[in-house]
Coordinates of C-alpha atoms and ligand atoms in Angstrom, one line a residue:
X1 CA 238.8 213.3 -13.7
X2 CA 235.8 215.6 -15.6
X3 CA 236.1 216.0 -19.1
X4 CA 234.4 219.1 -21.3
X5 CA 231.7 217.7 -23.3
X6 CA 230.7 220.1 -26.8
X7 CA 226.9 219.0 -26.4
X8 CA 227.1 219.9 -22.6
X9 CA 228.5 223.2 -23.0
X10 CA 225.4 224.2 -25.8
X11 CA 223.0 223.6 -23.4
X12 CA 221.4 226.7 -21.3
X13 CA 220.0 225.4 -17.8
X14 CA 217.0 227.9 -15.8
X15 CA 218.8 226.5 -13.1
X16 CA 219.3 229.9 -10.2
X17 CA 223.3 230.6 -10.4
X18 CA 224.7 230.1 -6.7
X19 CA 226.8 232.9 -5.1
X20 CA 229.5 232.1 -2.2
X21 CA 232.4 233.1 -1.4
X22 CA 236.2 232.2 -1.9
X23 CA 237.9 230.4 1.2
X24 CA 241.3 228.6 1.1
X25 CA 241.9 225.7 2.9
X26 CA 244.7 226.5 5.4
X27 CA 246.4 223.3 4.7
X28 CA 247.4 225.1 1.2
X29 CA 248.7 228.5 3.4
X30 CA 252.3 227.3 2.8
X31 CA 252.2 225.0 -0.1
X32 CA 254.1 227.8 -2.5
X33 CA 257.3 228.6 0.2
X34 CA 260.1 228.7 -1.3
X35 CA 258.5 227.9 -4.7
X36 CA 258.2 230.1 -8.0
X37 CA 255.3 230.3 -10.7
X38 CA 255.2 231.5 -14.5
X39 CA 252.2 232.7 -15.8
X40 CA 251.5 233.0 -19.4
X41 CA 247.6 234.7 -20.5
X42 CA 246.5 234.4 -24.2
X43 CA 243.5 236.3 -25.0
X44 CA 240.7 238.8 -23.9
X45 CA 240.8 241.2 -20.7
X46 CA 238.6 238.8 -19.1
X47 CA 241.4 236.3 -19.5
X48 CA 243.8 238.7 -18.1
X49 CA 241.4 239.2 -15.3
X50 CA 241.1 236.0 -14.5
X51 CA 244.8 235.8 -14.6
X52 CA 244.7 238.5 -11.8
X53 CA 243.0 236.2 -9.8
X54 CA 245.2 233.2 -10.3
X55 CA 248.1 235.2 -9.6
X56 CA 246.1 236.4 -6.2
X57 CA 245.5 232.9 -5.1
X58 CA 249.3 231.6 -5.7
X59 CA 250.6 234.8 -3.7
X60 CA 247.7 233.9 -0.7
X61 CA 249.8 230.4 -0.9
X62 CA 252.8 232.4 -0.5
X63 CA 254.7 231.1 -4.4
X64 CA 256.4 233.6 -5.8
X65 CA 256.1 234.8 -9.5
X66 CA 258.8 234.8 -12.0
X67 CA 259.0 235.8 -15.6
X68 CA 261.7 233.6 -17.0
X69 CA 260.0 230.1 -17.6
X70 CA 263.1 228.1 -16.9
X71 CA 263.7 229.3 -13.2
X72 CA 260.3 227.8 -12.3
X73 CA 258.4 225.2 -10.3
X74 CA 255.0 225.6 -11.3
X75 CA 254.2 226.7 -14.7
X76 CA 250.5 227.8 -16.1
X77 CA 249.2 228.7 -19.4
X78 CA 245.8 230.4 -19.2
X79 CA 244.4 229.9 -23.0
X80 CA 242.4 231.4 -25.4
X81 CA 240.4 229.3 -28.2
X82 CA 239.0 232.8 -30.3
X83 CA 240.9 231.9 -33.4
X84 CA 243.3 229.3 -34.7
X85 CA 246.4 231.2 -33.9
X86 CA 246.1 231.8 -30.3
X87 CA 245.2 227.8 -30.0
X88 CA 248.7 227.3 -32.1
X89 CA 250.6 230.0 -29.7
X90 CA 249.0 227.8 -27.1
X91 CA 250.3 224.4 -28.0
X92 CA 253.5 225.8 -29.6
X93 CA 254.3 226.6 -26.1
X94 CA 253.2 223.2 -24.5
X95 CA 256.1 221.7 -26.8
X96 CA 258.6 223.6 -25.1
X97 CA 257.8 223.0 -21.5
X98 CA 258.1 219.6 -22.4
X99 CA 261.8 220.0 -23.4
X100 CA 261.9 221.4 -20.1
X101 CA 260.1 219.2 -18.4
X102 CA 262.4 216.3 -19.6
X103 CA 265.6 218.1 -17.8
X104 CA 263.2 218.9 -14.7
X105 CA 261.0 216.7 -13.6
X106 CA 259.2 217.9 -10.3
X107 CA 258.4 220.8 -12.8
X108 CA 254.8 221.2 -12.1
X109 CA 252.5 221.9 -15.4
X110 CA 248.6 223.3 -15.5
X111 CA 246.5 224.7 -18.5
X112 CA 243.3 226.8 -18.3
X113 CA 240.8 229.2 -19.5
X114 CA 239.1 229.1 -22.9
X115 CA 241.1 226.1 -24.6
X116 CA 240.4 223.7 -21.3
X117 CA 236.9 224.0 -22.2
X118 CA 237.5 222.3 -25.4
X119 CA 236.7 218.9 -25.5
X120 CA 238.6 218.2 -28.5
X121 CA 242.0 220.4 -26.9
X122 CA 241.4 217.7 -23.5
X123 CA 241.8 214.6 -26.0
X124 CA 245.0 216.1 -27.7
X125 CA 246.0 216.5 -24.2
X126 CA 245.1 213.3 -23.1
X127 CA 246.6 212.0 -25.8
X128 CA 250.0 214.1 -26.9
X129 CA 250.6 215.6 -24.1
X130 CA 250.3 213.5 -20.4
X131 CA 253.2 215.3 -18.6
X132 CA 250.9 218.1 -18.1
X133 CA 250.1 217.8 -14.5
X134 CA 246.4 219.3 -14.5
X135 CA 243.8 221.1 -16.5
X136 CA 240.8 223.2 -14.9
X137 CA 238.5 225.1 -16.7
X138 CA 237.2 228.7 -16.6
X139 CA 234.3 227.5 -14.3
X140 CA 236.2 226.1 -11.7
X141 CA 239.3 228.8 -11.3
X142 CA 239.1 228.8 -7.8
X143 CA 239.9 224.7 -7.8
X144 CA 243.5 226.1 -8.6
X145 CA 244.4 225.5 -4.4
X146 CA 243.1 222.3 -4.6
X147 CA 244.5 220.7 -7.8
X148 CA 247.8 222.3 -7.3
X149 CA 247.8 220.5 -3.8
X150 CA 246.6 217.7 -5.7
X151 CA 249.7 217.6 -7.6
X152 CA 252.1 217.7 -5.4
X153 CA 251.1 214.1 -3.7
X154 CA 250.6 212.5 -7.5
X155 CA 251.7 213.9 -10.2
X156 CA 249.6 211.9 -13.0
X157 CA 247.6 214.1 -15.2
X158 CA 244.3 215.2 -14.0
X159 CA 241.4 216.8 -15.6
X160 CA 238.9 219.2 -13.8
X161 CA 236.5 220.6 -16.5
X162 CA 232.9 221.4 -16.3
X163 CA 231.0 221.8 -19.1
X164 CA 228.6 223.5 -17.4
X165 CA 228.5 226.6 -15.7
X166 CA 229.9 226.9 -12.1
X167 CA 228.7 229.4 -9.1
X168 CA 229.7 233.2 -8.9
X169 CA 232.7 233.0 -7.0
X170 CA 233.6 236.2 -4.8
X171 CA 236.1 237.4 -3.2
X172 CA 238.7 235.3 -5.2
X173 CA 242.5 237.0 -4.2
X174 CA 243.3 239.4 -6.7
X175 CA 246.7 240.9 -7.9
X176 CA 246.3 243.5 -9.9
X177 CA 248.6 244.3 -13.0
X178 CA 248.0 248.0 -12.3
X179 CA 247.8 250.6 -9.3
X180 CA 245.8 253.2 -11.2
X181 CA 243.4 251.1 -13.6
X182 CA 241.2 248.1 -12.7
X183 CA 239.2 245.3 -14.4
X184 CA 235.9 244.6 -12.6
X185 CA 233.9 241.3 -13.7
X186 CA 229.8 242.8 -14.1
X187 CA 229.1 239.8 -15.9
X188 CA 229.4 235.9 -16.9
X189 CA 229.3 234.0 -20.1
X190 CA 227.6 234.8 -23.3
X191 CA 224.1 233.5 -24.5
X192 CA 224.4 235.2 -28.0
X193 CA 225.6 232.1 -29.5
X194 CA 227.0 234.5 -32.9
X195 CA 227.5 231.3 -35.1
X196 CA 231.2 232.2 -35.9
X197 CA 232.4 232.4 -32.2
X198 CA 233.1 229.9 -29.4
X199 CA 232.9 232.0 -26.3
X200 CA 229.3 231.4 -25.6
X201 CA 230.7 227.5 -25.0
X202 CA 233.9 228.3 -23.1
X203 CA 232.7 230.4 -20.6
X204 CA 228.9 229.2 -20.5
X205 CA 225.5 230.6 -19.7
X206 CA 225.2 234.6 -19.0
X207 CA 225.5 235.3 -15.0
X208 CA 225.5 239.0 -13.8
X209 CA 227.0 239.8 -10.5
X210 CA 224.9 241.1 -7.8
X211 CA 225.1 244.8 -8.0
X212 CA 225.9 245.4 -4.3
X213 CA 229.0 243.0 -5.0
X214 CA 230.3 245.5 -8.0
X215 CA 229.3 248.2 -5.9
X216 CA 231.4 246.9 -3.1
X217 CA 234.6 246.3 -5.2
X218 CA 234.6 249.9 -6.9
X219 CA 233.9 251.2 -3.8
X220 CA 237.4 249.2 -2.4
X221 CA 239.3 250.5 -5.7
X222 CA 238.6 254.4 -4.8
X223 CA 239.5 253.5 -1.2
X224 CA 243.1 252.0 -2.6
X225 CA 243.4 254.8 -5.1
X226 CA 242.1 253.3 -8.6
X227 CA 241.3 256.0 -11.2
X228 CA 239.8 254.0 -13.7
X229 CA 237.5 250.7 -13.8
X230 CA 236.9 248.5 -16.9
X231 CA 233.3 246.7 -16.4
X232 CA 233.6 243.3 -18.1
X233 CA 231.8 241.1 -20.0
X234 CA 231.3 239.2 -23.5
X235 CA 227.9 241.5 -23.7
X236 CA 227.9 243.8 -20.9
X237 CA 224.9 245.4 -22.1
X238 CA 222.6 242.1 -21.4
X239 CA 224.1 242.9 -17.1
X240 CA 221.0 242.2 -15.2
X241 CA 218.8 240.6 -17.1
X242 CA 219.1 237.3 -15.8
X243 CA 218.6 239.0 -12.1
X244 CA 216.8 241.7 -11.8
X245 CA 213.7 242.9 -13.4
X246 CA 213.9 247.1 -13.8
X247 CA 218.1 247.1 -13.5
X248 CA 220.1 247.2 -17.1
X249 CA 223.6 248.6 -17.4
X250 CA 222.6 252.0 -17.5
X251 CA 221.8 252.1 -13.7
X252 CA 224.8 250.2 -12.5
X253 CA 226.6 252.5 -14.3
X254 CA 224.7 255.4 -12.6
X255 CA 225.2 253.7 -9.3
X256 CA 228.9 253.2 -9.8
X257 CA 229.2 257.0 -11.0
X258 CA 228.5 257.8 -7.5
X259 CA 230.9 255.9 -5.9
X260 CA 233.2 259.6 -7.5
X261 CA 235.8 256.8 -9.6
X262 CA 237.2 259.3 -12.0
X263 CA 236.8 256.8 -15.0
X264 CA 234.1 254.4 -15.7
X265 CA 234.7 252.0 -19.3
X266 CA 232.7 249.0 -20.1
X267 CA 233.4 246.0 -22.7
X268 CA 232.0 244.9 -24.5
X269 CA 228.5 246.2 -25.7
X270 CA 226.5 244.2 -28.3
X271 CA 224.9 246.5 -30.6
X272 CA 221.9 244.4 -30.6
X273 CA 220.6 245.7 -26.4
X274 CA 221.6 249.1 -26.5
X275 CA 219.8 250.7 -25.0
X276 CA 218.3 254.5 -25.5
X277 CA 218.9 255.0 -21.8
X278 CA 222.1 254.3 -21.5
X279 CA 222.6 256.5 -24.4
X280 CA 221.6 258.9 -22.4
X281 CA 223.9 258.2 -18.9
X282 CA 227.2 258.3 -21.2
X283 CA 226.7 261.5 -22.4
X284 CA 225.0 262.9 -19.0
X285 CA 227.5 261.9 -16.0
X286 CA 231.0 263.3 -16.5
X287 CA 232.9 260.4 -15.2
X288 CA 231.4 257.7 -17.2
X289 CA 234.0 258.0 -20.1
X290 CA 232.7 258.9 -24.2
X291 CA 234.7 255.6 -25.4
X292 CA 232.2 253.0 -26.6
X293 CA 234.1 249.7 -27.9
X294 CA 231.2 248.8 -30.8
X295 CA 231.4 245.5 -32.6
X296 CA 230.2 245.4 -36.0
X297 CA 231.6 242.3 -36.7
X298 CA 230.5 243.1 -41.1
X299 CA 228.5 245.7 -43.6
X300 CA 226.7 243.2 -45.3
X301 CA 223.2 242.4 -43.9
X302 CA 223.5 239.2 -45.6
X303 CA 226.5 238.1 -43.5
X304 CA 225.1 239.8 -40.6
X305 CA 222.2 237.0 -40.5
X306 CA 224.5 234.3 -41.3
X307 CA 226.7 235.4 -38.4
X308 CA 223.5 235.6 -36.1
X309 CA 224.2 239.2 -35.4
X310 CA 220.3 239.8 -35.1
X311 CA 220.9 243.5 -36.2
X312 CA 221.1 245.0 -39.8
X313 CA 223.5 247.6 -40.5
X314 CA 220.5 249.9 -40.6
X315 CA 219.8 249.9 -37.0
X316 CA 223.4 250.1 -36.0
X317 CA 224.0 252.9 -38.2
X318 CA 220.8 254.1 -36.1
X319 CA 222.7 253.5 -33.2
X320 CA 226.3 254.8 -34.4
X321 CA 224.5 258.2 -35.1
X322 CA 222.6 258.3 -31.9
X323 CA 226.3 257.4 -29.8
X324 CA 227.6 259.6 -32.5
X325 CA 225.8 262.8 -31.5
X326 CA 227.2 262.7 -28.1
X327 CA 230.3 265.5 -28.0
X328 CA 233.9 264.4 -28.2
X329 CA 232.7 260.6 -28.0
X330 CA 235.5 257.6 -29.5
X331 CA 233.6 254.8 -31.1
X332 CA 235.6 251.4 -32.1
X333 CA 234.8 248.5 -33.3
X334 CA 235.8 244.3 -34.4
X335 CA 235.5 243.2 -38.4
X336 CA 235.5 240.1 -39.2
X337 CA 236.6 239.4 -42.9
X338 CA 236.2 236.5 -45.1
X339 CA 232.9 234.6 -43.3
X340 CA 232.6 231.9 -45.7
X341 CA 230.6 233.1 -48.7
X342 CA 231.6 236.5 -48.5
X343 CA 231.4 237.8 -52.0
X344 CA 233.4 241.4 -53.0
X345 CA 230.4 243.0 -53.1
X346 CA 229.7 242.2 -49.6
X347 CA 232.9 242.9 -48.3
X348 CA 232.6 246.4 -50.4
X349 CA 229.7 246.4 -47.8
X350 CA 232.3 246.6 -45.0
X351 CA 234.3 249.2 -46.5
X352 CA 230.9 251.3 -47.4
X353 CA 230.6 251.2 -43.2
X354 CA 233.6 251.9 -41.9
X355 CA 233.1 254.8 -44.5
X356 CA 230.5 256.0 -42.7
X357 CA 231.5 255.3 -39.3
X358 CA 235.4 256.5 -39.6
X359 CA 236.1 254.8 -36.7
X360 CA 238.8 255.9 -34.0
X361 CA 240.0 252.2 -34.4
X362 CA 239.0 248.8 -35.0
X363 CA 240.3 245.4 -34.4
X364 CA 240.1 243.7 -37.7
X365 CA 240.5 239.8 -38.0
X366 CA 240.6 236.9 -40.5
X367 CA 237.5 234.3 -39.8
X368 CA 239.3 231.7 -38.0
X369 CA 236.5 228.1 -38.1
X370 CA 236.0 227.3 -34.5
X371 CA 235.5 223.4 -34.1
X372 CA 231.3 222.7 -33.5
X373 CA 230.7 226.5 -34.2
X374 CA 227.2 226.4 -36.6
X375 CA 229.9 228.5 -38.9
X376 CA 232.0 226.1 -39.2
X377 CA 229.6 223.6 -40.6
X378 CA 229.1 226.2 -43.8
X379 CA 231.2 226.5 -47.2
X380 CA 234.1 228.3 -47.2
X381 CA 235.5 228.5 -50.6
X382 CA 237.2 231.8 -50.4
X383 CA 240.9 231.6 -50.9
X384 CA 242.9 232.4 -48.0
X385 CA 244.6 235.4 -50.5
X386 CA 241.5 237.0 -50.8
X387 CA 241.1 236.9 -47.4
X388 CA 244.6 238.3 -46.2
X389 CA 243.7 241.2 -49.6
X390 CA 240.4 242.2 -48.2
X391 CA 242.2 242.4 -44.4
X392 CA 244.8 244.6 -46.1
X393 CA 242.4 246.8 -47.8
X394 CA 239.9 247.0 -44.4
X395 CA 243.1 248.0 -42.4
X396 CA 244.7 250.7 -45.0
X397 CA 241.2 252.1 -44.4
X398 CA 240.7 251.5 -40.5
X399 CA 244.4 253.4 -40.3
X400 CA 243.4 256.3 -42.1
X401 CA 240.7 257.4 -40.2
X402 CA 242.6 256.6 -36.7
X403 CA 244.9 259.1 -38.3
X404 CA 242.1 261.6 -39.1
X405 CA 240.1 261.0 -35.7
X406 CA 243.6 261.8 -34.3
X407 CA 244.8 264.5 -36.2
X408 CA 241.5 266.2 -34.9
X409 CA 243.0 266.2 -31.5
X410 CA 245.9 268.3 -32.8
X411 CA 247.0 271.2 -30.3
X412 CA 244.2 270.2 -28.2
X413 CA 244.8 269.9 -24.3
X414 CA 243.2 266.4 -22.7
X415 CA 242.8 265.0 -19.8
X416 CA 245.8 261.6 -19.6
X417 CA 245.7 258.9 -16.6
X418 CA 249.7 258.4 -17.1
X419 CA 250.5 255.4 -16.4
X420 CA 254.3 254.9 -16.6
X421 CA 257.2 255.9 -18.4
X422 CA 257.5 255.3 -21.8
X423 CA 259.8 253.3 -23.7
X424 CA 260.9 256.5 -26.1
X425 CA 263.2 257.6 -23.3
X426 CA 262.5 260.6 -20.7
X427 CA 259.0 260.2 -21.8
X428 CA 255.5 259.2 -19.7
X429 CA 252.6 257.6 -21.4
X430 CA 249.3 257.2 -20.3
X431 CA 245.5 257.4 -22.0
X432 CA 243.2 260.1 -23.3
X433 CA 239.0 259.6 -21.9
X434 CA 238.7 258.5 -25.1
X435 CA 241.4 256.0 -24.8
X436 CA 244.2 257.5 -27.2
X437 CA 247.3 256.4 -26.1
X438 CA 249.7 259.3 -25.6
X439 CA 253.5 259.8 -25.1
X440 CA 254.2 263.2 -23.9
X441 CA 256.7 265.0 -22.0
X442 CA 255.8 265.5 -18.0
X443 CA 256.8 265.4 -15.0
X444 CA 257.5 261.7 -13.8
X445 CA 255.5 262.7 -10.2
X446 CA 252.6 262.8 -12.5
X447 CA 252.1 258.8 -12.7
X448 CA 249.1 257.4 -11.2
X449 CA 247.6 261.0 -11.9
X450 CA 245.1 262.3 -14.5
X451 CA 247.4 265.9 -16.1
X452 CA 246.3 267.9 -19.2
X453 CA 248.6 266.7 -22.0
X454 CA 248.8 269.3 -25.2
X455 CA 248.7 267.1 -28.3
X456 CA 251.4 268.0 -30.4
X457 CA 251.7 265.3 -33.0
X458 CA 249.4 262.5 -34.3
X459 CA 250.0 259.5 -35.6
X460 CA 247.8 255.9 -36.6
X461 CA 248.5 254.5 -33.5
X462 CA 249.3 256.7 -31.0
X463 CA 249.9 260.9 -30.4
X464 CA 252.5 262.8 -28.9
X465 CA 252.1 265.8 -26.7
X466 CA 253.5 267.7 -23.4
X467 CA 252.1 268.4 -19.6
X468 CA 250.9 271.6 -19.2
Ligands
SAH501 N1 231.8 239.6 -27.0 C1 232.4 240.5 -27.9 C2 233.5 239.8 -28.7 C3 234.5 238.9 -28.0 S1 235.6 238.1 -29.1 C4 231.4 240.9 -28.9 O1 230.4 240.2 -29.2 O2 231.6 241.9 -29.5 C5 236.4 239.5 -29.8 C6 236.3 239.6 -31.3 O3 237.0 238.5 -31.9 C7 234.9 239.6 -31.9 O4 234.3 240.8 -31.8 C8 235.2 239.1 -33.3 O5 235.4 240.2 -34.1 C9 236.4 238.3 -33.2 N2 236.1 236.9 -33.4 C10 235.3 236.1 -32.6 N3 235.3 234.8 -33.2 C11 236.0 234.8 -34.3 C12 236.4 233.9 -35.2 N4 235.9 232.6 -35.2 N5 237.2 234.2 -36.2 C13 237.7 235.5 -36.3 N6 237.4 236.4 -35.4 C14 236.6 236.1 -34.4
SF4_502 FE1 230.9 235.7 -29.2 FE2 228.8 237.0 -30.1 FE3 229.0 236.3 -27.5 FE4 230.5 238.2 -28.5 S1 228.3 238.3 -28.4 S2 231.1 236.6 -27.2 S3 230.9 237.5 -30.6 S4 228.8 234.9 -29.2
F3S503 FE1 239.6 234.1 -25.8 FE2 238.1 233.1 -24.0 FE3 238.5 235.7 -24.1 S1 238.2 232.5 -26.1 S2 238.8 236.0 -26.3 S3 240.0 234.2 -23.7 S4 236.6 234.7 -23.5

């Protein structure tokens, strides 16, 4: 039993991060014959990355996945703790695996990710919920083998949760959701510490991944056919800090250019270490896409300091217009409304930005207090109307200039990694360099390839277009 501490998972150790490499015991080989798992991922990519991974080490112990909850043997939630309602969605569904639970009882139940890491979530656990069977947390994923095994023998709950960072794990089994696009880990944790956000306790201190490792696994995805790779991390533009002295993201990025992957992304850049150089590699190497996800988070540099942003909107502006000047390039971004203490006039801030910016599109959320965030220790007296007004009014505005940005595109040809077949029927769908999501007529040989699509129609969300 190892329960998450809050004060634990503040602190930053200088300690060096240790690198090894996944094994399974072959005692665990066969533990999964005959048996079926459900899976259930809340959250970011990285989440759904790590959910790759899980699913990898279940299918090395040979169980067999399932989508319908009730037909299986093991089930496992990995959670998200960003905001309130994924922690609800979260618990919501712990209530009805224990109805199920009640008619099954060798039923097998595990949570992790982000909400394991809570050590207020473990006591509710502990105390509402005991016929879950174990919890692990994100720095332990590879324990899965062991606890699960664990399990089996006694089935009283267990909980397996550091508070403090674990090793770089490599070679963890991976299946991946997709044949053509990949998610590729560059780097660990968070050490931003934005006062509004939980991550940088949940997933801990800020490791990058040896380069040769990334290398390696790119290197693997061109060999198995991968178009397109996602680097990932909280702040992928802090990758190498922490290990090397004269490598950033920019040279990674160069390095991984080479390795002729058609499609290079990266998420998510803090605003606050961008730097001029890798400015400069987006807009010089062909394959490393224009598409730059760009967190603003507000427009009003008072809020911006009470976040801990350590930016102004000046200097992103700066930024934006540097980004900007590159041809054809998508830039996107997060809004927070409703910190506490925003006033209209700083929200009018927000507005004033996107204004400027007319971003392609933007995620745009409610502040949601995260228990022992500094945030959630300030005065938040603005009524949760004005809130859910001031979304309404950011997104009506967001909306419009998707439409713009993609109304641009109009009778334009582009270049689409199509990626399956649409829902609207005898349609594909796949996504622009820029990543537009298009549904276009073509040639159903075309999936897992990158065609020239003719944009025909354009909508908020999404255009419509043909092969050519
Ligand atoms: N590392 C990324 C963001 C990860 S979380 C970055 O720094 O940009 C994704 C988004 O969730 C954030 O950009 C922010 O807009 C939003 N978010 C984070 N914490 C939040 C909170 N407490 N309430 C509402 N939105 C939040
Ligand atoms: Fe959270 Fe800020 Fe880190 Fe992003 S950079 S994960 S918002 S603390
Ligand atoms: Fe959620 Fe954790 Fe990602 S809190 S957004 S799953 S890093």
């Amino acid at each position: 039993m190892k329960i998450p501490s809050y004060e634990e998972a503040k602190k930053r150790s200088h300690e060096k991060v240790k690198i090894r490499n996944f094994e399974l015991d072959k005692d665990y080989k066969n533990l999964g014959l005959n048996k079926k798992f459900f899976l259930k991922t809340y959250g970011c990519q990285m989440n759904e990355h790590d959910s790759e991974n899980i699913k990898g080490m279940l299918q090395s112990m040979n169980f067999t996945e399932v989508d319908n909850m009730e037909e299986a043997d093991f089930i496992i939630l990995n959670t998200c703790s960003i905001r309130e309602n994924a922690h609800n969605k979260a618990f919501g569904m712990l209530g009805r695996i224990k109805h199920l639970k009640e008619k099954k009882t060798n039923l097998l139940v595990a949570l992790c990710g982000c909400m394991a890491q809570e050590e207020g979530v473990v006591k509710e656990i502990l105390k509402k919920y005991k016929f879950v069977n174990f919890v692990f947390g994100t720095h332990n994923l590879d324990d899965l083998p062991k606890l699960l095994a664990n399990s089996f023998e006694n089935q009283k709950l267990n909980i397996e949760v550091y508070s403090r960072e674990g090793d770089i794990v490599e070679d963890i089994p991976v299946v991946r959701d997709s044949k053509y696009k990949a998610f590729v880990n560059i780097i660990y944790g968070c050490d931003k510490f934005c006062t509004y956000c939980i991550v940088p306790y949940t997933r801990g201190k800020q490791r990058s991944r040896r380069r040769e490792d990334i290398i390696k696994e790119v290197e693997d995805l061109v060999k198995d056919g991968y178009k397109e790779v996602t680097l990932l991390g909280q702040n992928v533009n802090a990758y190498g800090k922490d290990l090397y002295s004269d490598y950033e993201l920019a040279d990674l990025l160069l390095d991984i250019s080479k390795t002729n992957i058609p499609r290079i992304r990266f998420l998510t850049s803090h605003p606050w270490d961008f730097s001029d150089k890798l400015v400069e590699v987006i807009k010089n190497n062909k394959n490393i896409l224009n598409f730059v996800h760009l967190p603003v988070q507000a427009g009003s540099n008072r809020i911006l300091k009470l976040m801990g942003r350590r930016y102004t909107k000046e200097t992103y502006k700066e930024l934006f217009d540097k980004l900007k000047s590159i041809d054809g390039i998508s830039i996107t971004t997060d809004i927070i409304v409703g910190f506490p203490g925003e006033t209209e006039e700083d929200f009018e801030e927000t507005l004033d930005l996107v204004n400027y910016c007319k971003y392609d599109s933007a995620y745009t959320f409610i502040y949601s207090p995260r228990e022992n965030t500094p945030a959630s220790k300030l005065k938040d007296d603005i009524p949760l109307e004005v809130k859910e007004e001031r979304l309404y009014r950011l997104n009506e505005l967001i909306n419009k200039y998707s439409k713009e940005s993609n109304m641009k595109m109009l009778g334009n040809t582009y270049d689409v990694l199509v990626e399956g077949k649409s829902l609207k029927e005898s349609m594909l769908f796949g996504y622009t360099e820029t990543n537009k999501l298009v549904n276009f007529k073509g040639k159903e040989d075309s999936i897992g390839k990158i065609v020239k699509v003719k944009i025909l129609d354009a909508k908020s969300f999404s255009l419509d277009g043909e092969e050519v």
